[in-house]
mmCIF file of C-alpha atoms in Angstrom:
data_model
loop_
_atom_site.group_PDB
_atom_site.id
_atom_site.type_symbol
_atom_site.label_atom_id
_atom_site.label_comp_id
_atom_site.label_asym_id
_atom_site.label_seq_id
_atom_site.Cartn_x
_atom_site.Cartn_y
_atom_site.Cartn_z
ATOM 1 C CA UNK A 28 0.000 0.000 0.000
ATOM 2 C CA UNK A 29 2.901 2.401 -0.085
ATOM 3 C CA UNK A 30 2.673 5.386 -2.162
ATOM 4 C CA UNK A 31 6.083 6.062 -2.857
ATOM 5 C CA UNK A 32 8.300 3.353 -2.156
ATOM 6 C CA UNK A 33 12.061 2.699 -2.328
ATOM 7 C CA UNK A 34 14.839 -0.007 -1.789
ATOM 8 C CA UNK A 35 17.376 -0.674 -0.790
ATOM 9 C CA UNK A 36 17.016 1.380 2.333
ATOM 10 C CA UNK A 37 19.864 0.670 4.087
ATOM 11 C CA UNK A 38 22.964 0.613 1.710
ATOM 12 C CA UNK A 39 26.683 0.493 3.096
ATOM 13 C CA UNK A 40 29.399 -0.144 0.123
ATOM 14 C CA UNK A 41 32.734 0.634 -0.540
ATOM 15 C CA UNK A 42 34.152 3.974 -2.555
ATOM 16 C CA UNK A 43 34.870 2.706 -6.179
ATOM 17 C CA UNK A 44 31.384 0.784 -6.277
ATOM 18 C CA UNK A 45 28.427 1.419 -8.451
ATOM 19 C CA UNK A 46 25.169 1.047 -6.996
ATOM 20 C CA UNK A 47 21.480 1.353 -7.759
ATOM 21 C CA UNK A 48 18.672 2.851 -5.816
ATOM 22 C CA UNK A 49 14.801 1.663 -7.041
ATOM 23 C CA UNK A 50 11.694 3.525 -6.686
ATOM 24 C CA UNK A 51 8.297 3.134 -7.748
ATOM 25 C CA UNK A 52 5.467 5.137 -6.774
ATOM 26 C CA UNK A 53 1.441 3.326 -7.428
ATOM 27 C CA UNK A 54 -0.170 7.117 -6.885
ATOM 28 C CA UNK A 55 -0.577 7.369 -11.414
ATOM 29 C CA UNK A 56 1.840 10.559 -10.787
ATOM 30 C CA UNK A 57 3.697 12.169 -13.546
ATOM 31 C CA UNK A 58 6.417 13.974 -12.300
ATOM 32 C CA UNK A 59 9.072 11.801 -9.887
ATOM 33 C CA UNK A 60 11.845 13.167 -7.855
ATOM 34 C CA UNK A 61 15.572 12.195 -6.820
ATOM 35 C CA UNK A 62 16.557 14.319 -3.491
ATOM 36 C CA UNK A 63 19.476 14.259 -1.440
ATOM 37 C CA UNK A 64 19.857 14.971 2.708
ATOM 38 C CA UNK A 65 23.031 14.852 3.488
ATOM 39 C CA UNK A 66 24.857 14.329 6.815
ATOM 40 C CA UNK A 67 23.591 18.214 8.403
ATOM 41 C CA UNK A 68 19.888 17.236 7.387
ATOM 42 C CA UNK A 69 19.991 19.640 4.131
ATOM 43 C CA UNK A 70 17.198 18.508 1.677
ATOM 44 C CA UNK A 71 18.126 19.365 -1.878
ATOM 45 C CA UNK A 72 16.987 17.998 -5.083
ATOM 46 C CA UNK A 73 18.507 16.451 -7.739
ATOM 47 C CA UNK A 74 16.440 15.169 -10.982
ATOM 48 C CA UNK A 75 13.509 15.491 -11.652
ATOM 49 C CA UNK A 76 10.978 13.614 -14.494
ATOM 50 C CA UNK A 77 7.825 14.321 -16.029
ATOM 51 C CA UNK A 78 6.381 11.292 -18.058
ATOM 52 C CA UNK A 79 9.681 9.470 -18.101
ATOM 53 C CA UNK A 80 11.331 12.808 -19.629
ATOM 54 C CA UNK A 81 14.482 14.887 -17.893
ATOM 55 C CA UNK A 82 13.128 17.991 -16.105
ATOM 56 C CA UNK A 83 15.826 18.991 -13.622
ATOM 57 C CA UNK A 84 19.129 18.307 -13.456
ATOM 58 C CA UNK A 85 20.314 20.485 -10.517
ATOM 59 C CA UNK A 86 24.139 20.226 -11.612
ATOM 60 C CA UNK A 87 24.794 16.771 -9.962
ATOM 61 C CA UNK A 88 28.088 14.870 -10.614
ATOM 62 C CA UNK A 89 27.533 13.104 -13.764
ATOM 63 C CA UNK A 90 28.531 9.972 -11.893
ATOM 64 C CA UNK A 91 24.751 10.378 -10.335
ATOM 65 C CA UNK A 92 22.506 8.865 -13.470
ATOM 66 C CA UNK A 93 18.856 8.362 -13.305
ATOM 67 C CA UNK A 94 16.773 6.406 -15.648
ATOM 68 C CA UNK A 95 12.967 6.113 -15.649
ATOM 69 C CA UNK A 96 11.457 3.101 -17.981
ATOM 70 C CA UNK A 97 7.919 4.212 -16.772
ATOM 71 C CA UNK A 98 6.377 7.261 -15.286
ATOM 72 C CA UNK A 99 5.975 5.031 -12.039
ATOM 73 C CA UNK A 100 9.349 4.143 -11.918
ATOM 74 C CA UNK A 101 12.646 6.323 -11.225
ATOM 75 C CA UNK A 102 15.836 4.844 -10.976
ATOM 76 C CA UNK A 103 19.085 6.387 -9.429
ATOM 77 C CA UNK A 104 22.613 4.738 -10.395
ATOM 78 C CA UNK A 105 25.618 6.054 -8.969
ATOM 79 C CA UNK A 106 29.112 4.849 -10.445
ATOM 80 C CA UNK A 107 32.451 5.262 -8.983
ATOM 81 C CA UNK A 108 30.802 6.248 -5.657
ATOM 82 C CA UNK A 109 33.163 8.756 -3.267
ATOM 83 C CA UNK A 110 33.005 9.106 0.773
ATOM 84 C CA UNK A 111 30.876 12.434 -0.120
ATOM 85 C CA UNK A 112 27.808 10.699 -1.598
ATOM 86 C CA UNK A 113 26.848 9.616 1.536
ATOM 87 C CA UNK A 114 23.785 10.644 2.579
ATOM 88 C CA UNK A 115 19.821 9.929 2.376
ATOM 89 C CA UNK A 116 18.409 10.123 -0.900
ATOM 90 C CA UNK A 117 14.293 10.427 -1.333
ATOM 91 C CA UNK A 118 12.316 9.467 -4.018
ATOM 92 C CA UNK A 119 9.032 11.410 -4.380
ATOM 93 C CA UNK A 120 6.458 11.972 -6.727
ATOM 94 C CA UNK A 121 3.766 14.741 -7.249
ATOM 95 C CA UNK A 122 0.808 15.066 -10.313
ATOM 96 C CA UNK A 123 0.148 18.917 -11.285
ATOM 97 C CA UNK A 124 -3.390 19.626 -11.217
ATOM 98 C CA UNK A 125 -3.469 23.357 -12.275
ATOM 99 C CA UNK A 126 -3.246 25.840 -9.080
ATOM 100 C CA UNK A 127 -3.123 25.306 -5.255
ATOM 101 C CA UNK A 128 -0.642 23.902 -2.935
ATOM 102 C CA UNK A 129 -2.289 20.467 -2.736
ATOM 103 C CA UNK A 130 -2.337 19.934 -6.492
ATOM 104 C CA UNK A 131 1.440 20.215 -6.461
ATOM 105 C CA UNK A 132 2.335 19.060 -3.238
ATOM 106 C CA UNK A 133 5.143 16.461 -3.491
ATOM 107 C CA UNK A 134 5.184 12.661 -2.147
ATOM 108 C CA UNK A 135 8.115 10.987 -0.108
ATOM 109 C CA UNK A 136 9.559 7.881 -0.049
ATOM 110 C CA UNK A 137 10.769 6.536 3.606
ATOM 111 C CA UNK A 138 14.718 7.382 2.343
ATOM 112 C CA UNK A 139 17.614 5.275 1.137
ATOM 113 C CA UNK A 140 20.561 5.524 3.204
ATOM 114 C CA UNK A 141 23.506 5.270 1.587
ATOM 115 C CA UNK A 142 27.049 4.814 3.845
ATOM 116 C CA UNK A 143 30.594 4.825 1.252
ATOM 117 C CA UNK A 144 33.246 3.648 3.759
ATOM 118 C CA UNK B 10 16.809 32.218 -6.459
ATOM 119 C CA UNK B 11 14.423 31.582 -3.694
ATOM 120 C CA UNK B 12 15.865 30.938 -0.115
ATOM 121 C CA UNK B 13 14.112 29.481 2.973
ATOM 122 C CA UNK B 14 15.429 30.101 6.755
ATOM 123 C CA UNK B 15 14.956 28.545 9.670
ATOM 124 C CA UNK B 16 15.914 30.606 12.728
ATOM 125 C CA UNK B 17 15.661 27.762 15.422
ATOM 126 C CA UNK B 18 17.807 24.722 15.029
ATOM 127 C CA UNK B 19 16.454 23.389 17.765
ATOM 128 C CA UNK B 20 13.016 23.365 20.476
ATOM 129 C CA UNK B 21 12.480 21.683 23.495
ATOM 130 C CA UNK B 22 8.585 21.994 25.244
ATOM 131 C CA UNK B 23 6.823 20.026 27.787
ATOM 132 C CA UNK B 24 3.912 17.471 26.437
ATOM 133 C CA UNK B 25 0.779 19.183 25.854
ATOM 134 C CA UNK B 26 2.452 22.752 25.563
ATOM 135 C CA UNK B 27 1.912 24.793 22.469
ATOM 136 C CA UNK B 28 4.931 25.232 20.409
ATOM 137 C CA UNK B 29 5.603 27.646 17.747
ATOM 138 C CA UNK B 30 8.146 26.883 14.739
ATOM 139 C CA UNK B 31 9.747 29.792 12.530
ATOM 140 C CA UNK B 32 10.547 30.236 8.780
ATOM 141 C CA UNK B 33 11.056 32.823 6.735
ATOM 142 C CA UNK B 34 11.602 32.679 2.736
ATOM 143 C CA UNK B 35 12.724 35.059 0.485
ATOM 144 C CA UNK B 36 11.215 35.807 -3.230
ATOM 145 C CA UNK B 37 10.106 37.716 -5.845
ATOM 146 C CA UNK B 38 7.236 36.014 -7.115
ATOM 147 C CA UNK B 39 3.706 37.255 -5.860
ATOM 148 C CA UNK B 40 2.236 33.631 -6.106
ATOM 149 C CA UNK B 41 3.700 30.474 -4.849
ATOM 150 C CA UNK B 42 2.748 27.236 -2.137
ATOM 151 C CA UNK B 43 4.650 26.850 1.221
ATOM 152 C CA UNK B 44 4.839 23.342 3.153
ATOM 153 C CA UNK B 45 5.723 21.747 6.720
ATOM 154 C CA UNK B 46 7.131 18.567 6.051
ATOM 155 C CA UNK B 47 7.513 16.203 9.492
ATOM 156 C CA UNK B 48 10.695 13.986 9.776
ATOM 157 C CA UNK B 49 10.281 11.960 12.278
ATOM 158 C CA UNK B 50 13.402 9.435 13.261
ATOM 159 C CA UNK B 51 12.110 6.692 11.243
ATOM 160 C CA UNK B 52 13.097 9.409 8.866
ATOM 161 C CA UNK B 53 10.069 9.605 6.481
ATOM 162 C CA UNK B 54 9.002 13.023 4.825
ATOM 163 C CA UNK B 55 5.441 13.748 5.732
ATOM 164 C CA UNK B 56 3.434 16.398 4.895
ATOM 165 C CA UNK B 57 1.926 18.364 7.545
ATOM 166 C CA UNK B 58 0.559 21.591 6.138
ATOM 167 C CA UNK B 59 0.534 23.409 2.823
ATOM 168 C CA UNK B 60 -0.675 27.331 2.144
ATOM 169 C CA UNK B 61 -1.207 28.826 -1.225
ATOM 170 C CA UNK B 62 0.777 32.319 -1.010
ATOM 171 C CA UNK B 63 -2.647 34.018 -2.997
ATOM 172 C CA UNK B 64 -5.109 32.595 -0.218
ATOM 173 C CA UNK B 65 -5.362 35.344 3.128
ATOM 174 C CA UNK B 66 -6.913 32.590 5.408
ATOM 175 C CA UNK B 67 -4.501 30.708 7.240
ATOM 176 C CA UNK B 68 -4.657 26.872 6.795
ATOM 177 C CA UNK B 69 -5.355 24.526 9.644
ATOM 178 C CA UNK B 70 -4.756 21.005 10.415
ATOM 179 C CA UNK B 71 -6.371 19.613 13.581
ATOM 180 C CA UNK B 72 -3.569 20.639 15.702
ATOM 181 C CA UNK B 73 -1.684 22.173 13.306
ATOM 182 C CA UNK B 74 -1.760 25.790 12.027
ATOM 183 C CA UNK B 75 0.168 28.153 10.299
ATOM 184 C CA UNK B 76 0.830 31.996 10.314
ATOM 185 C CA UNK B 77 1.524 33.135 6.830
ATOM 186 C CA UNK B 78 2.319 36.828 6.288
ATOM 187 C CA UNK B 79 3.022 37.710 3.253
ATOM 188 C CA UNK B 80 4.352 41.056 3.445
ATOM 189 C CA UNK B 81 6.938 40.228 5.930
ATOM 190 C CA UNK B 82 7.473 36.689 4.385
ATOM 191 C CA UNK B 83 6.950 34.614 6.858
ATOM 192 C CA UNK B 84 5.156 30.891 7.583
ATOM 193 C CA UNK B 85 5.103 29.718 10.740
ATOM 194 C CA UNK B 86 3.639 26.328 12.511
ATOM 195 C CA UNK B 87 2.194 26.191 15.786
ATOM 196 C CA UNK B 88 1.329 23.147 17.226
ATOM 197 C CA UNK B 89 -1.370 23.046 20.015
ATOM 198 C CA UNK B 90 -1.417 20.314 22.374
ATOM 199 C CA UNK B 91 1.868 18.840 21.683
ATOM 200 C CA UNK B 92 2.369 15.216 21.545
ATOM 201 C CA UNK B 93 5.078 12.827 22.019
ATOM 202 C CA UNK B 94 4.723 11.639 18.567
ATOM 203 C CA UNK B 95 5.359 15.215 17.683
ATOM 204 C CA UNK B 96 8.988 14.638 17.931
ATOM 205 C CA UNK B 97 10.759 15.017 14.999
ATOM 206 C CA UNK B 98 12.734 17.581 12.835
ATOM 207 C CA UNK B 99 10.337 20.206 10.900
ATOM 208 C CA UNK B 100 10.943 21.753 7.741
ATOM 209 C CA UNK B 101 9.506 24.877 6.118
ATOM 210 C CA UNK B 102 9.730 24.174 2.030
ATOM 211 C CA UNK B 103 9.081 27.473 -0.881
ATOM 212 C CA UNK B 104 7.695 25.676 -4.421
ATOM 213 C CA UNK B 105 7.347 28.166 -7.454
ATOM 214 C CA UNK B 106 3.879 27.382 -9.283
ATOM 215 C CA UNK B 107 4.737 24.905 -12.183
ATOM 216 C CA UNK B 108 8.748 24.640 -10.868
ATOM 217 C CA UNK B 109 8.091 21.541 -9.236
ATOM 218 C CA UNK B 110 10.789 21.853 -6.725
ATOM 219 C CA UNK B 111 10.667 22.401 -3.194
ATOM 220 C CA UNK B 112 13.343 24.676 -1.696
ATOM 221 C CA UNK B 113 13.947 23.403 2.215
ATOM 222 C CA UNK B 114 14.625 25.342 4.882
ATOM 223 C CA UNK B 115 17.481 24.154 7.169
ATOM 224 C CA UNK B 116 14.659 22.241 9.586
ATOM 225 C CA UNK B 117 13.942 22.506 13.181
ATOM 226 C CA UNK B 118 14.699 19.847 15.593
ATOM 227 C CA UNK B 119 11.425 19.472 18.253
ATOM 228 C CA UNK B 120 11.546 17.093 21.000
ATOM 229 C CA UNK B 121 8.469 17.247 23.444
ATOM 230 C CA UNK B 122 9.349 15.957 26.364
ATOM 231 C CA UNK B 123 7.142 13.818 29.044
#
């Protein structure tokens, strides 16, 4: 029954390695969301996608690569990972349904926590 | 760009106390949504309260309300009757109409204490 879900959420791995963070979201949502908390709480975001299409790209290392084969599914691989990309990283989701707050409010996911050691 | 600021890092009351939370944003547009997310420790993102920047009444959600004045840009949550499952970090978030982003403040940590 989970709106917006994600796995793995717990991740530790080793710097060099590539991993991959899955998230699907069963709300019929167009617009999905990769954000980032790191270790001071910060929330910032990094992609976002509208009908499986590249919206924002808020100048993240191009070792971060999402890919989305379905507008219910957003993917986040991360090659060559460093000590720095650990952090929480949230899925979400939102559907735009012309004005007010609650037609654009956006969706969480519990969190992925990533640990590089 | 749009910035949001949390003044209080962090908030201690006493169960059933009301607590007020502060955030400020700063912007040129004349029409945009503000949001309280909750993060509790289990770490999830919930929404608690959301305000469209062209509506005058302030919104309400059983405990929850907000004071949103728009000249002096400012949204803040007060929380009557606090509750031990109150406890959790609180952040103020800005969203542009059709941006699709959220722009977080820095967050509030409350603990409500027995």
């Amino acid at each position: 029954d989970t709106a917006v879900s994600q796995t793995p959420k717990y991740l530790v791995t080793q710097m060099g390695n590539d991993k991959s963070i899955k998230c699907e979201q069963n709300l019929g949502h167009d617009t999905m969301y990769w954000y980032k908390q790191d270790s001071k709480k910060f929330l910032k975001i990094m992609f976002s996608y509208n009908n499986k299409e590249l919206i924002i790209n808020e100048t993240v290392p191009n070792r971060f690569s999402p890919k989305s084969p379905d507008k219910a599914h957003l993917n986040l691989h991360i090659n060559s990972l460093e000590l720095g990309d650990s952090a929480v990283y949230f899925c979400a989701s939102s559907q735009v349904l012309g004005q007010g707050a609650s037609g654009n409010t956006i969706y969480f996911g519990e969190g992925s926590w990533l640990t590089v050691v | 760009a749009q910035t949001v600021t949390q003044s209080q890092p962090e908030m201690s009351v006493q169960e059933a106390e009301t607590v007020t939370l502060s955030c400020t944003y700063d912007t040129s547009e004349s029409n945009y949504y503000l949001f309280w997310y909750k993060q509790p420790p289990s770490r999830q993102m919930i929404l608690v309260i959301r305000q469209e920047a062209y509506k005058q009444q302030n919104a309400t959600e059983n405990r929850f309300s907000v004071n949103f004045q728009k000249a002096a840009k400012s949204f803040s949550l007060k929380i009557s009757d606090s509750q031990l499952g109150d406890t959790a970090m609180y952040f103020c978030a800005f969203m542009k109409p059709r941006a699709q982003k959220l722009v977080f403040g820095q967050g509030t940590r409350l603990t409500i204490n027995p």
